[in-house]
Amino acid sequence: MDSSSPLGSPYQQRSNSGNLSSEDIPSLQNNAGNDENSPLRVYERKHDEQIREQAKASQEKHEEQKKAAKEEVNKILEERAAKIEQNKARNREEEENERGSRKKAEEDRQHSWERVSQMIDFNATKPEGKDTSTFKRVLLEAKHLPKAASKS
């Protein structure tokens, strides 16, 4: 547009209508370059510092969480190891009890014929015509059989 037009430059029109232009604000005009004290640079420095602080806080929080997680994992592993040891001790005890009961059962099995023979009176007389000699003979033979034969 031509500055000789009745409306003039569109920027002049805005300036005349109450809006501010860069010409009206000397601080923006003078400090638009690389000045370290410009409002933009001050804001950028503050913003960068805030970002660094947030990153540092985030990093510290992350480290605390990692530390807490490691402690929790160690605690869980210790509890697990303790449970395993308890289970081992309980299993050993149960196995020992089982061995003892098996040994006692084996002893009882070996002595069972002796108990049976103690209950029988081999010198008794015949009761009323019943013949028990075959029964006595079978018991005595079973008493002297080897273990494998007596189990079957």
Coordinates of N, CA and C in Angstrom, one line a residue:
M1 N 0.8 -1.2 0.0 CA 0.0 0.0 0.0 C 0.9 1.2 0.0
D2 N 0.3 2.2 -0.5 CA 1.0 3.5 -0.7 C 0.8 4.3 0.6
S3 N 1.8 5.0 1.1 CA 1.7 5.8 2.3 C 0.9 7.1 2.0
S4 N 0.7 7.4 0.7 CA 0.0 8.6 0.3 C -1.5 8.3 0.2
S5 N -1.9 7.1 0.4 CA -3.3 6.8 0.4 C -4.0 7.4 1.6
P6 N -5.3 7.7 1.4 CA -6.0 8.4 2.5 C -6.0 7.6 3.8
L7 N -5.9 6.3 3.7 CA -5.9 5.5 4.9 C -4.5 5.3 5.5
G8 N -3.5 5.5 4.6 CA -2.1 5.3 5.1 C -1.7 3.9 5.2
S9 N -0.7 3.6 5.9 CA -0.2 2.3 6.1 C -1.1 1.6 7.1
P10 N -1.3 0.3 6.9 CA -2.1 -0.5 7.8 C -1.5 -0.5 9.2
Y11 N -0.2 -0.4 9.4 CA 0.4 -0.3 10.7 C 0.1 1.0 11.4
Q12 N 0.0 2.1 10.6 CA -0.3 3.4 11.1 C -1.7 3.4 11.6
Q13 N -2.5 2.7 10.8 CA -3.9 2.6 11.2 C -4.1 2.0 12.6
R14 N -3.4 0.9 12.8 CA -3.5 0.2 14.1 C -2.9 1.1 15.2
S15 N -1.9 1.7 14.9 CA -1.3 2.6 15.9 C -2.3 3.7 16.2
N16 N -3.0 4.2 15.3 CA -3.9 5.3 15.5 C -5.2 4.7 16.2
S17 N -5.5 3.4 16.0 CA -6.7 2.9 16.6 C -6.6 2.5 18.1
G18 N -5.4 2.7 18.7 CA -5.2 2.4 20.1 C -4.4 1.2 20.4
N19 N -4.1 0.4 19.4 CA -3.2 -0.8 19.6 C -1.8 -0.3 19.6
L20 N -0.9 -1.0 20.3 CA 0.5 -0.6 20.4 C 1.3 -1.3 19.4
S21 N 2.3 -0.7 18.9 CA 3.2 -1.3 17.9 C 4.6 -1.3 18.5
S22 N 5.5 -1.9 17.8 CA 6.8 -2.1 18.4 C 7.5 -0.7 18.5
E23 N 7.0 0.3 17.7 CA 7.6 1.6 17.8 C 7.2 2.3 19.1
D24 N 6.0 1.9 19.6 CA 5.5 2.6 20.8 C 6.1 2.0 22.1
I25 N 6.7 0.8 22.0 CA 7.3 0.2 23.2 C 8.8 0.2 23.0
P26 N 9.5 1.2 23.7 CA 10.9 1.3 23.6 C 11.7 0.1 24.1
S27 N 11.2 -0.6 25.1 CA 11.9 -1.7 25.7 C 12.0 -2.8 24.7
L28 N 11.0 -3.1 24.0 CA 11.0 -4.2 23.0 C 11.9 -3.8 21.8
Q29 N 11.9 -2.5 21.5 CA 12.6 -2.0 20.4 C 14.1 -2.0 20.7
N30 N 14.5 -1.6 21.9 CA 15.9 -1.5 22.3 C 16.5 -2.8 22.7
N31 N 15.7 -3.7 23.3 CA 16.2 -4.9 23.8 C 15.9 -6.1 22.9
A32 N 15.5 -5.9 21.7 CA 15.2 -7.0 20.9 C 16.3 -7.9 20.5
G33 N 17.5 -7.5 20.7 CA 18.7 -8.2 20.3 C 19.2 -9.2 21.3
N34 N 20.5 -9.3 21.5 CA 21.0 -10.3 22.4 C 21.3 -9.8 23.8
D35 N 20.6 -8.8 24.2 CA 20.8 -8.2 25.5 C 20.4 -9.3 26.6
E36 N 21.3 -9.5 27.5 CA 21.1 -10.5 28.6 C 20.1 -10.0 29.6
N37 N 19.7 -8.8 29.7 CA 18.8 -8.3 30.7 C 17.4 -8.0 30.1
S38 N 17.2 -8.5 28.9 CA 15.9 -8.3 28.2 C 14.9 -9.1 29.0
P39 N 13.6 -8.7 29.0 CA 12.6 -9.5 29.7 C 12.5 -10.9 29.2
L40 N 12.7 -11.1 27.9 CA 12.6 -12.4 27.3 C 13.7 -13.3 27.9
R41 N 14.9 -12.8 27.9 CA 16.1 -13.5 28.5 C 15.9 -13.8 30.0
V42 N 15.4 -12.9 30.7 CA 15.1 -13.1 32.1 C 14.1 -14.2 32.3
Y43 N 13.1 -14.2 31.5 CA 12.0 -15.2 31.6 C 12.6 -16.6 31.2
E44 N 13.4 -16.6 30.1 CA 14.0 -17.9 29.7 C 14.9 -18.4 30.8
R45 N 15.7 -17.6 31.4 CA 16.6 -18.1 32.5 C 15.8 -18.6 33.7
K46 N 14.7 -17.9 34.1 CA 13.9 -18.4 35.2 C 13.2 -19.7 34.8
H47 N 12.7 -19.7 33.6 CA 12.0 -21.0 33.1 C 13.0 -22.1 33.0
D48 N 14.2 -21.9 32.5 CA 15.2 -22.9 32.5 C 15.6 -23.4 33.9
E49 N 15.7 -22.5 34.8 CA 16.0 -22.9 36.2 C 14.9 -23.7 36.8
Q50 N 13.6 -23.3 36.5 CA 12.5 -24.1 37.0 C 12.5 -25.5 36.4
I51 N 12.8 -25.6 35.1 CA 12.9 -26.9 34.5 C 14.0 -27.8 35.1
R52 N 15.1 -27.2 35.4 CA 16.2 -27.9 36.0 C 15.8 -28.4 37.4
E53 N 15.2 -27.5 38.2 CA 14.7 -27.9 39.5 C 13.7 -29.0 39.5
Q54 N 12.8 -28.9 38.5 CA 11.8 -30.0 38.4 C 12.5 -31.3 38.0
A55 N 13.4 -31.2 37.1 CA 14.1 -32.4 36.6 C 14.9 -33.0 37.8
K56 N 15.6 -32.1 38.6 CA 16.3 -32.6 39.8 C 15.4 -33.3 40.8
A57 N 14.2 -32.6 41.0 CA 13.3 -33.2 42.0 C 12.7 -34.5 41.4
S58 N 12.5 -34.6 40.1 CA 12.0 -35.8 39.5 C 13.1 -36.9 39.6
Q59 N 14.3 -36.6 39.4 CA 15.4 -37.5 39.5 C 15.5 -38.0 41.0
E60 N 15.5 -37.1 41.9 CA 15.5 -37.5 43.3 C 14.4 -38.4 43.7
K61 N 13.2 -38.1 43.2 CA 12.0 -38.9 43.5 C 12.2 -40.3 42.9
H62 N 12.7 -40.3 41.7 CA 13.0 -41.6 41.0 C 14.0 -42.4 41.8
E63 N 15.1 -41.8 42.2 CA 16.1 -42.5 43.0 C 15.5 -43.1 44.3
E64 N 14.7 -42.3 45.0 CA 14.0 -42.7 46.2 C 13.1 -43.9 45.9
Q65 N 12.4 -43.9 44.8 CA 11.5 -45.0 44.5 C 12.3 -46.2 44.2
K66 N 13.4 -46.1 43.5 CA 14.3 -47.2 43.2 C 14.8 -47.8 44.5
K67 N 15.3 -46.9 45.4 CA 15.8 -47.4 46.7 C 14.7 -48.2 47.5
A68 N 13.5 -47.6 47.5 CA 12.4 -48.2 48.2 C 12.1 -49.6 47.5
A69 N 12.1 -49.6 46.2 CA 11.8 -50.9 45.5 C 12.9 -51.9 45.8
K70 N 14.1 -51.5 45.8 CA 15.2 -52.5 46.2 C 15.0 -53.0 47.6
E71 N 14.7 -52.1 48.5 CA 14.5 -52.5 49.9 C 13.3 -53.5 50.0
E72 N 12.2 -53.3 49.2 CA 11.1 -54.1 49.2 C 11.4 -55.5 48.6
V73 N 12.2 -55.5 47.5 CA 12.6 -56.7 46.9 C 13.5 -57.5 47.9
N74 N 14.4 -56.9 48.5 CA 15.3 -57.6 49.5 C 14.4 -58.1 50.7
K75 N 13.4 -57.4 51.1 CA 12.6 -57.8 52.2 C 11.8 -59.1 51.7
I76 N 11.3 -59.0 50.5 CA 10.5 -60.2 50.0 C 11.4 -61.4 49.9
L77 N 12.6 -61.2 49.4 CA 13.6 -62.3 49.2 C 14.0 -62.9 50.6
E78 N 14.1 -62.0 51.6 CA 14.5 -62.5 52.9 C 13.3 -63.4 53.5
E79 N 12.1 -62.8 53.3 CA 10.9 -63.6 53.8 C 10.8 -64.9 53.1
R80 N 11.1 -64.9 51.8 CA 11.0 -66.1 51.0 C 12.0 -67.1 51.5
A81 N 13.3 -66.7 51.7 CA 14.3 -67.5 52.2 C 13.9 -68.1 53.6
A82 N 13.3 -67.3 54.4 CA 12.9 -67.7 55.7 C 11.8 -68.8 55.6
K83 N 10.9 -68.6 54.7 CA 9.8 -69.6 54.5 C 10.4 -70.9 54.0
I84 N 11.4 -70.8 53.1 CA 12.0 -72.0 52.5 C 12.7 -72.8 53.6
E85 N 13.4 -72.1 54.5 CA 14.1 -72.7 55.6 C 13.1 -73.4 56.6
Q86 N 12.0 -72.7 56.8 CA 11.0 -73.2 57.7 C 10.4 -74.5 57.1
N87 N 10.1 -74.5 55.8 CA 9.6 -75.6 55.1 C 10.6 -76.8 55.1
K88 N 11.9 -76.5 54.9 CA 12.9 -77.5 55.0 C 13.0 -78.2 56.4
A89 N 12.9 -77.3 57.4 CA 13.0 -77.8 58.8 C 11.7 -78.7 59.0
R90 N 10.6 -78.2 58.6 CA 9.3 -79.0 58.8 C 9.4 -80.3 58.1
N91 N 9.9 -80.2 56.8 CA 10.0 -81.5 56.0 C 10.9 -82.5 56.7
R92 N 12.1 -82.0 57.2 CA 13.0 -82.9 57.8 C 12.4 -83.5 59.0
E93 N 11.7 -82.7 59.8 CA 11.0 -83.2 61.0 C 9.9 -84.3 60.6
E94 N 9.1 -84.0 59.6 CA 8.1 -84.9 59.2 C 8.7 -86.2 58.6
E95 N 9.8 -86.0 57.9 CA 10.5 -87.2 57.4 C 11.1 -88.1 58.5
E96 N 11.6 -87.4 59.5 CA 12.2 -88.1 60.6 C 11.1 -88.9 61.4
N97 N 9.9 -88.2 61.5 CA 8.8 -88.9 62.2 C 8.3 -90.0 61.3
E98 N 8.3 -89.9 60.0 CA 7.8 -90.9 59.1 C 8.8 -92.1 59.2
R99 N 10.1 -91.8 59.3 CA 11.1 -92.9 59.4 C 10.9 -93.7 60.7
G100 N 10.6 -92.9 61.8 CA 10.4 -93.5 63.1 C 9.2 -94.4 63.1
S101 N 8.1 -93.9 62.5 CA 6.9 -94.7 62.4 C 7.0 -95.9 61.5
R102 N 7.8 -95.8 60.4 CA 8.1 -96.9 59.6 C 8.9 -98.0 60.3
K103 N 9.9 -97.5 61.0 CA 10.8 -98.4 61.8 C 10.0 -99.1 62.9
K104 N 9.1 -98.4 63.5 CA 8.3 -99.0 64.6 C 7.3 -100.0 64.0
A105 N 6.7 -99.6 62.8 CA 5.8 -100.6 62.1 C 6.6 -101.8 61.7
E106 N 7.8 -101.7 61.2 CA 8.6 -102.8 60.8 C 8.9 -103.7 62.0
E107 N 9.2 -103.1 63.1 CA 9.5 -103.8 64.4 C 8.2 -104.5 64.8
D108 N 7.1 -103.8 64.7 CA 5.8 -104.4 65.1 C 5.5 -105.6 64.2
R109 N 5.8 -105.5 62.9 CA 5.5 -106.5 62.0 C 6.4 -107.7 62.3
Q110 N 7.7 -107.5 62.6 CA 8.6 -108.6 63.0 C 8.1 -109.3 64.2
H111 N 7.6 -108.5 65.2 CA 7.2 -109.1 66.4 C 5.7 -109.5 66.5
S112 N 5.0 -109.4 65.4 CA 3.6 -109.7 65.4 C 3.4 -111.2 65.6
W113 N 4.2 -112.0 65.0 CA 4.0 -113.5 65.2 C 4.3 -113.8 66.7
E114 N 5.3 -113.2 67.2 CA 5.6 -113.4 68.6 C 4.4 -113.1 69.5
R115 N 3.8 -111.9 69.2 CA 2.6 -111.6 70.0 C 1.4 -112.6 69.8
V116 N 1.3 -113.0 68.5 CA 0.2 -114.0 68.3 C 0.5 -115.3 69.0
S117 N 1.8 -115.7 69.0 CA 2.1 -117.0 69.6 C 2.0 -116.9 71.1
Q118 N 2.2 -115.6 71.7 CA 2.0 -115.5 73.1 C 0.5 -115.6 73.5
M119 N -0.3 -115.2 72.6 CA -1.8 -115.2 72.9 C -2.3 -116.7 72.8
I120 N -1.6 -117.5 72.1 CA -2.1 -118.9 71.9 C -1.4 -119.8 73.0
D121 N -2.3 -120.6 73.6 CA -1.8 -121.5 74.6 C -1.6 -122.9 73.8
F122 N -0.4 -123.2 73.6 CA -0.1 -124.4 72.8 C -0.3 -125.7 73.6
N123 N -0.3 -125.5 74.9 CA -0.5 -126.7 75.8 C -1.9 -126.9 76.2
A124 N -2.8 -126.2 75.7 CA -4.2 -126.3 76.0 C -4.7 -127.6 75.5
T125 N -5.7 -128.1 76.2 CA -6.4 -129.3 75.8 C -7.4 -129.0 74.7
K126 N -7.8 -130.0 74.0 CA -8.8 -129.8 73.0 C -10.1 -129.4 73.6
P127 N -10.7 -128.3 73.1 CA -12.0 -127.9 73.6 C -13.1 -128.7 72.8
E128 N -13.8 -129.4 73.5 CA -15.0 -130.1 73.1 C -14.9 -130.6 71.7
G129 N -14.0 -131.4 71.4 CA -13.9 -132.1 70.1 C -13.5 -131.3 68.9
K130 N -13.0 -130.0 69.1 CA -12.5 -129.3 67.9 C -11.0 -129.6 67.8
D131 N -10.6 -129.7 66.5 CA -9.2 -130.0 66.3 C -8.5 -128.7 65.9
T132 N -7.6 -128.2 66.7 CA -6.8 -126.9 66.5 C -5.4 -127.2 66.1
S133 N -5.0 -128.5 65.9 CA -3.6 -128.8 65.6 C -3.2 -128.2 64.2
T134 N -4.1 -128.2 63.3 CA -3.8 -127.6 62.0 C -3.5 -126.1 62.1
F135 N -4.4 -125.5 62.9 CA -4.2 -124.0 63.1 C -2.9 -123.7 63.8
K136 N -2.5 -124.5 64.8 CA -1.2 -124.3 65.5 C -0.1 -124.5 64.5
R137 N -0.2 -125.6 63.7 CA 0.9 -125.9 62.8 C 1.1 -124.8 61.8
V138 N 0.0 -124.2 61.2 CA 0.1 -123.1 60.3 C 0.7 -121.9 60.9
L139 N 0.3 -121.6 62.2 CA 0.9 -120.4 62.9 C 2.4 -120.6 63.1
L140 N 2.8 -121.7 63.5 CA 4.2 -122.0 63.7 C 5.0 -121.9 62.4
E141 N 4.5 -122.4 61.3 CA 5.2 -122.4 60.0 C 5.2 -120.9 59.6
A142 N 4.2 -120.1 59.7 CA 4.2 -118.7 59.3 C 5.2 -117.9 60.1
K143 N 5.4 -118.3 61.4 CA 6.3 -117.6 62.2 C 7.7 -117.7 61.7
H144 N 8.1 -118.9 61.2 CA 9.4 -119.1 60.7 C 9.7 -118.9 59.3
L145 N 8.6 -118.4 58.6 CA 8.8 -118.1 57.1 C 9.7 -116.8 57.0
P146 N 10.4 -116.7 55.9 CA 11.1 -115.4 55.7 C 10.1 -114.2 55.5
K147 N 10.6 -113.0 55.6 CA 9.8 -111.8 55.5 C 9.0 -111.7 54.2
A148 N 9.7 -111.9 53.1 CA 9.1 -111.8 51.8 C 7.9 -112.8 51.6
A149 N 8.1 -113.9 52.1 CA 7.0 -114.9 52.0 C 5.8 -114.5 53.0
S150 N 6.1 -114.0 54.1 CA 5.1 -113.6 55.1 C 4.3 -112.4 54.6
K151 N 4.8 -111.6 53.8 CA 4.1 -110.4 53.3 C 3.0 -110.7 52.3
S152 N 3.2 -111.8 51.6 CA 2.2 -112.1 50.6 C 1.1 -112.9 51.0

